[in-house]
Amino acid sequence: AVGWHRPTKLVIDTQAIKENVCNEVKRMPEGTELFAVVKANGYGHGAVQTAQAAIKGGATGFCVALLDEAVELREAGITEPILILSVVDVSYIDLLLKYDLSVTVATQEWLEQAIDQLNHIETQTPLKIHIKVDTGMGRIGFTTPEAVKQVVELVQSTQFFIWEGLFTHFSTADEKNGCYFEKQTQRFQAILSVLIELPKYVHVSNSATALWHPDNVGNMIRFGIAMYGLNPSGRALPEVYPLKPALSLFSSLIQVKQLSAGEGIGYGNTYTTTEKEWIGTVPIGYADGWLRHLQGFSVLVNGKKCEIVGRICMDQCMIRLPKKTAVGTQVTLIGHDHGEQITMQMVADKLETIHYEVACTFSERMPREYK
Ligand SMILES: Cc1ncc(COP(=O)(O)O)c(CNc2conc2O)c1O
């Protein structure tokens, strides 16, 4: 496949994904389902392969962000329920029906437009919908019990829909302070209290909610970051059970040279050798998602930390080696090497971001190898 002509690659441990899902399925309350969140190409891990591993771990459905991501799963042969978490333009309702996709309803207007559209295309197939409640995320969804009641009544007044779900999303489930989480939970309870009947799925949990607020309402969890083996809180809250990181990032040295003191490295000559130094060149750069702010971060060669020296280029970067090292020696940028480990969290810390963003930034130019 394209991309296999460079030693740089992401290696995805599908067994880890399966185990992370399996561990959560085992501890979920009886009758709860796990939908694997595989949006953004499976947080950079590969959506289809992640979905297949998640099924082996006990996932019974999937969440994606875009219609296109849902179609990709269907065309790969995934037959389980797929919920599109964002708003899909009503002009694409025919595709939602064709691919048997569940879609989020976040406003009354959208639903009214959908009814017009469904009248227009004269379909016999009902559209599966999940009603989104915004209890405090401030993103999409209904905000009052009255509004939810009204939209439910409209849904139930036609034959166009299968009301499959009602859900909300927490913005602080991964924090120690539970005040805002509690406020959102109460708002969701207020919504439930005005509804006479409930749909098949009532779901509120992202990974953090599932891990640290397991007794919350709902019969389905939307499991994302923890499935990839990453702590939703970063370091703020302890893991409830061991999460096994699934992603490693490797490359190899393509050139090794000894420079005398006073030699410049990289664009802008921002690094100058201070003594005789062994410098290695690695074929990965910011076009791969290995971003420039990682200058000064260390990677592993033969278990030794080697600092990235000089500015990271588009396709290459340079590291300082402890000694003469053979061209072709493996470089571990994320993962284990000779008992040492570099984690996605460490990369996120250096980039002053979260590991979700690090994982999603790895570009398509890097092949994903599955084991
Ligand atoms: C509605 C919804 N449900 C579940 C998840 C899964 O969350 P988890 O990966 O923490 O388990 C997300 C992730 N959404 C995002 C994660 O980072 N930015 C986001 O918008 C989401 O937006």
XYZ file of C-alpha atoms and ligand atoms in Angstrom:
393
model
C 0.000 0.000 0.000
C 1.098 3.597 -0.417
C 3.243 4.769 2.462
C 5.136 1.554 3.009
C 8.301 2.986 1.417
C 9.564 4.770 4.532
C 10.384 3.221 7.934
C 8.022 5.638 9.705
C 4.781 3.939 10.781
C 2.045 3.820 13.370
C 1.611 0.364 14.876
C -1.867 -0.278 16.308
C -2.324 -3.078 18.829
C -5.837 -4.305 18.066
C -5.609 -6.767 20.954
C -5.249 -3.801 23.317
C -8.370 -2.207 21.824
C -10.270 -5.447 22.252
C -9.069 -5.799 25.868
C -9.937 -2.202 26.776
C -13.473 -2.728 25.439
C -13.783 -6.120 27.104
C -12.731 -4.716 30.502
C -15.386 -2.021 30.284
C -18.094 -4.408 29.069
C -17.343 -6.662 32.032
C -17.824 -3.894 34.587
C -20.842 -2.146 32.990
C -24.214 -2.566 34.706
C -26.320 -5.459 33.407
C -28.193 -4.587 30.224
C -25.869 -1.745 29.239
C -24.404 -1.661 25.744
C -21.070 -0.231 24.612
C -20.911 1.793 21.408
C -17.322 2.335 20.292
C -16.558 5.929 19.274
C -14.503 5.620 16.089
C -14.858 9.130 14.682
C -11.855 10.989 13.237
C -10.556 7.759 11.718
C -10.730 6.040 15.083
C -8.927 8.916 16.806
C -6.175 8.382 14.229
C -5.954 4.625 14.902
C -7.988 3.578 11.834
C -11.794 3.504 12.084
C -12.564 0.186 10.426
C -9.829 -1.789 12.148
C -10.721 -0.234 15.511
C -14.389 -1.061 14.958
C -13.573 -4.669 14.134
C -11.405 -5.007 17.243
C -14.094 -3.347 19.378
C -16.699 -5.855 18.189
C -14.401 -8.653 19.358
C -14.279 -6.943 22.756
C -18.075 -6.791 23.016
C -19.035 -3.482 21.407
C -22.514 -3.638 19.868
C -22.586 -0.333 18.006
C -20.567 2.672 16.874
C -20.541 6.448 17.093
C -19.028 8.650 14.422
C -18.996 12.405 13.838
C -19.789 12.590 10.127
C -22.045 10.922 7.588
C -18.947 10.089 5.567
C -17.389 8.254 8.505
C -20.554 6.187 8.890
C -20.598 5.311 5.184
C -16.956 4.209 5.419
C -17.897 1.721 8.155
C -20.914 0.411 6.228
C -18.868 0.000 3.048
C -16.321 -1.958 5.084
C -19.109 -4.368 6.017
C -19.962 -3.161 9.500
C -23.626 -3.977 10.116
C -24.048 -2.920 13.745
C -25.943 0.285 14.655
C -24.050 3.475 13.818
C -24.984 6.825 15.395
C -23.807 10.033 13.745
C -23.193 12.390 16.652
C -23.277 15.642 14.704
C -25.990 17.357 12.664
C -26.440 16.005 9.132
C -28.044 18.260 6.514
C -31.570 17.040 5.715
C -30.667 16.941 2.025
C -28.681 13.776 2.820
C -31.543 11.904 4.465
C -31.660 9.512 1.516
C -28.114 8.414 2.378
C -29.030 8.007 6.051
C -31.834 5.676 4.969
C -29.764 3.889 2.319
C -26.979 3.050 4.785
C -29.337 2.434 7.744
C -27.729 5.111 9.915
C -28.994 6.721 13.106
C -28.804 10.473 13.241
C -28.802 13.174 15.913
C -31.760 15.551 16.185
C -30.677 18.738 17.925
C -33.370 21.272 16.935
C -37.099 21.419 16.208
C -36.346 23.168 12.923
C -34.186 20.297 11.725
C -36.945 17.830 12.472
C -39.535 19.899 10.641
C -37.214 20.137 7.622
C -36.642 16.380 7.857
C -40.385 15.753 7.755
C -40.654 17.893 4.622
C -37.778 15.942 3.092
C -39.248 12.568 4.042
C -42.601 13.602 2.568
C -40.772 14.604 -0.576
C -38.830 11.365 -1.076
C -41.867 9.207 -0.275
C -39.870 6.552 1.535
C -41.309 3.588 3.419
C -38.203 3.237 5.591
C -38.367 5.115 8.906
C -35.367 7.261 9.877
C -33.641 6.288 13.144
C -33.102 9.319 15.357
C -31.442 10.096 18.665
C -32.656 13.285 20.341
C -29.740 15.285 21.728
C -30.105 17.243 24.944
C -27.658 20.035 25.718
C -27.465 19.923 29.538
C -24.454 22.227 29.668
C -21.940 21.311 26.973
C -23.121 24.369 25.060
C -22.679 22.657 21.705
C -25.805 21.120 20.121
C -29.130 19.932 21.507
C -32.404 20.898 23.159
C -32.033 22.795 26.406
C -35.433 22.560 28.140
C -37.855 19.773 29.096
C -40.638 21.565 27.225
C -38.617 21.664 24.013
C -37.796 17.952 24.298
C -41.432 17.086 25.030
C -42.508 19.069 21.974
C -40.054 17.372 19.645
C -40.963 13.923 20.983
C -44.625 14.659 20.295
C -43.780 15.714 16.744
C -41.689 12.558 16.215
C -44.489 10.377 17.506
C -47.107 12.164 15.398
C -45.613 10.758 12.175
C -44.577 7.359 10.808
C -41.324 8.802 9.508
C -39.125 8.054 12.496
C -37.925 5.392 14.835
C -37.154 7.232 18.074
C -34.117 5.146 18.942
C -32.253 7.315 21.451
C -32.140 10.222 23.860
C -28.744 11.471 24.956
C -26.582 14.193 26.438
C -22.849 14.817 26.734
C -20.836 15.865 29.769
C -18.118 18.503 29.590
C -16.446 17.886 32.975
C -16.769 14.153 33.634
C -12.956 13.889 33.562
C -12.437 16.399 36.388
C -12.149 15.918 40.139
C -14.742 18.609 40.852
C -18.156 17.120 40.199
C -20.309 20.245 40.658
C -20.952 20.999 37.003
C -21.300 17.301 36.248
C -23.983 17.129 38.940
C -25.750 20.156 37.457
C -25.817 18.487 34.042
C -27.053 15.218 35.523
C -29.919 17.017 37.265
C -30.849 18.800 34.061
C -30.976 15.462 32.246
C -33.094 13.958 35.033
C -35.523 16.879 34.627
C -35.838 15.993 30.941
C -36.492 12.316 31.740
C -39.132 13.269 34.304
C -41.389 14.918 31.725
C -41.246 12.025 29.247
C -43.918 9.356 29.436
C -41.960 6.797 27.464
C -38.259 6.425 26.670
C -36.516 5.183 23.522
C -34.389 2.058 23.275
C -31.171 3.894 24.091
C -30.749 6.502 26.833
C -27.091 7.418 26.875
C -25.004 10.015 28.676
C -21.569 8.438 29.119
C -18.322 9.199 27.402
C -15.286 7.271 28.692
C -14.819 9.537 31.707
C -18.453 9.174 32.764
C -18.321 5.400 32.321
C -15.109 5.166 34.351
C -15.741 7.656 37.150
C -19.539 8.026 37.250
C -20.595 4.450 36.413
C -23.892 4.654 38.299
C -25.164 7.438 36.055
C -28.323 6.953 34.034
C -28.463 5.245 30.740
C -28.227 1.862 29.050
C -25.491 2.540 26.545
C -22.062 4.151 26.801
C -20.183 5.984 24.063
C -16.682 4.675 24.680
C -13.904 6.535 22.924
C -10.563 7.547 24.384
C -10.361 4.753 26.984
C -10.867 2.167 24.225
C -7.600 3.421 22.722
C -6.008 2.880 26.133
C -5.723 6.547 27.079
C -6.836 8.083 30.381
C -9.690 10.518 29.613
C -8.486 12.868 32.365
C -4.874 12.869 31.228
C -3.349 12.567 34.680
C -6.090 14.197 36.772
C -7.933 11.038 37.817
C -6.583 7.525 38.439
C -7.441 4.718 36.071
C -10.194 2.425 37.384
C -8.577 -0.546 35.671
C -5.426 -0.765 33.530
C -5.958 0.936 30.172
C -3.671 -0.479 27.515
C -2.452 2.128 25.005
C -2.992 0.799 21.485
C -0.830 3.170 19.439
C 2.943 3.137 18.954
C 4.954 5.285 16.555
C 8.248 4.078 15.116
C 10.809 5.142 12.552
C 14.498 4.446 11.834
C 17.685 6.455 11.466
C 18.365 7.332 7.832
C 21.656 9.094 8.449
C 24.152 9.251 11.328
C 27.122 11.619 11.445
C 29.549 13.018 13.951
C 29.787 16.791 13.958
C 32.466 18.859 15.628
C 31.553 21.670 18.031
C 29.961 24.796 16.581
C 27.946 23.181 13.793
C 24.322 24.294 13.118
C 21.320 21.969 12.931
C 18.005 22.630 11.182
C 16.160 25.613 9.787
C 16.975 28.897 11.430
C 20.155 27.330 12.819
C 18.471 27.213 16.220
C 20.781 24.500 17.540
C 24.564 24.515 17.526
C 26.665 21.575 18.648
C 28.731 22.404 21.735
C 31.180 19.529 21.374
C 31.717 16.546 19.066
C 28.167 15.202 18.750
C 26.610 12.211 17.026
C 23.540 13.423 15.151
C 20.865 11.132 13.661
C 18.260 12.064 11.082
C 14.753 10.588 11.356
C 12.266 10.587 8.407
C 9.286 12.105 10.227
C 8.191 15.730 10.304
C 5.335 18.094 10.907
C 3.557 16.963 7.724
C 3.111 13.631 9.554
C 1.688 15.344 12.608
C 4.999 15.238 14.446
C 4.699 18.952 15.193
C 7.420 21.624 15.407
C 6.741 22.327 19.067
C 8.208 18.877 19.759
C 11.678 20.366 19.330
C 13.481 19.534 22.572
C 11.310 16.449 23.244
C 13.154 13.141 23.474
C 12.625 9.922 21.557
C 14.130 6.491 22.245
C 16.997 4.768 20.423
C 18.186 1.482 21.932
C 16.284 2.480 25.102
C 18.182 5.758 25.422
C 16.445 9.154 25.412
C 17.640 11.232 22.465
C 16.662 14.885 22.274
C 15.172 16.323 19.087
C 17.674 19.053 18.209
C 16.990 21.939 15.852
C 13.682 22.745 14.238
C 11.512 19.859 13.068
C 11.227 19.948 9.282
C 8.230 19.009 7.176
C 9.465 15.463 6.609
C 12.522 14.955 8.826
C 13.941 15.799 12.206
C 17.335 15.469 13.871
C 18.198 13.906 17.204
C 21.355 13.856 19.301
C 22.643 10.307 19.825
C 24.771 9.202 22.791
C 27.230 7.478 20.456
C 27.801 6.243 16.931
C 24.685 4.295 15.922
C 23.992 2.237 12.828
C 21.794 3.668 10.086
C 18.525 1.749 10.156
C 18.403 1.534 13.951
C 14.789 1.790 15.170
C 13.609 5.071 16.692
C 10.659 4.860 19.108
C 8.684 8.094 19.151
C 5.700 6.677 21.076
C 5.828 3.237 22.693
C 8.166 0.872 24.492
C 11.867 0.382 23.809
C 14.277 -1.670 25.946
C 12.205 -1.171 29.115
C 11.714 2.552 28.537
C 8.427 4.119 27.389
C 7.284 7.277 25.682
C 3.538 7.858 26.044
C 1.061 9.862 24.037
C 0.501 11.842 27.233
C 4.157 12.882 27.303
C 3.852 14.125 23.715
C 0.644 15.968 24.658
C 2.367 17.589 27.649
C 5.209 18.842 25.451
C 2.712 20.208 22.922
C 0.625 21.714 25.751
C -2.442 19.895 24.485
C -4.361 16.672 25.176
C -3.584 13.223 23.831
C -6.899 13.212 21.889
C -5.479 15.953 19.674
C -2.085 14.263 19.327
C -3.716 11.041 18.127
C -6.030 12.811 15.705
C -3.212 14.913 14.235
C -1.201 11.972 12.891
C -1.608 12.425 9.151
C -2.696 9.944 6.485
C 0.881 10.015 5.194
C 1.871 7.623 7.952
C 0.771 4.036 7.307
C -1.044 2.220 10.104
C 0.199 -1.335 10.742
C -2.137 -3.580 12.749
C -1.088 -6.366 15.065
C -21.058 13.205 21.885
C -19.811 12.420 22.226
N -19.945 11.233 22.844
C -18.865 10.504 23.178
C -17.595 10.931 22.896
C -16.442 10.064 23.319
O -15.706 10.697 24.320
P -14.397 9.983 24.893
O -13.462 9.822 23.739
O -13.879 10.937 25.919
O -14.858 8.665 25.447
C -17.405 12.172 22.269
C -15.995 12.633 22.021
N -15.875 13.958 21.556
C -14.721 14.639 21.690
C -13.555 14.252 22.239
O -12.696 15.319 22.142
N -13.332 16.356 21.568
C -14.575 15.948 21.277
O -15.507 16.660 20.719
C -18.533 12.930 21.920
O -18.416 14.136 21.300
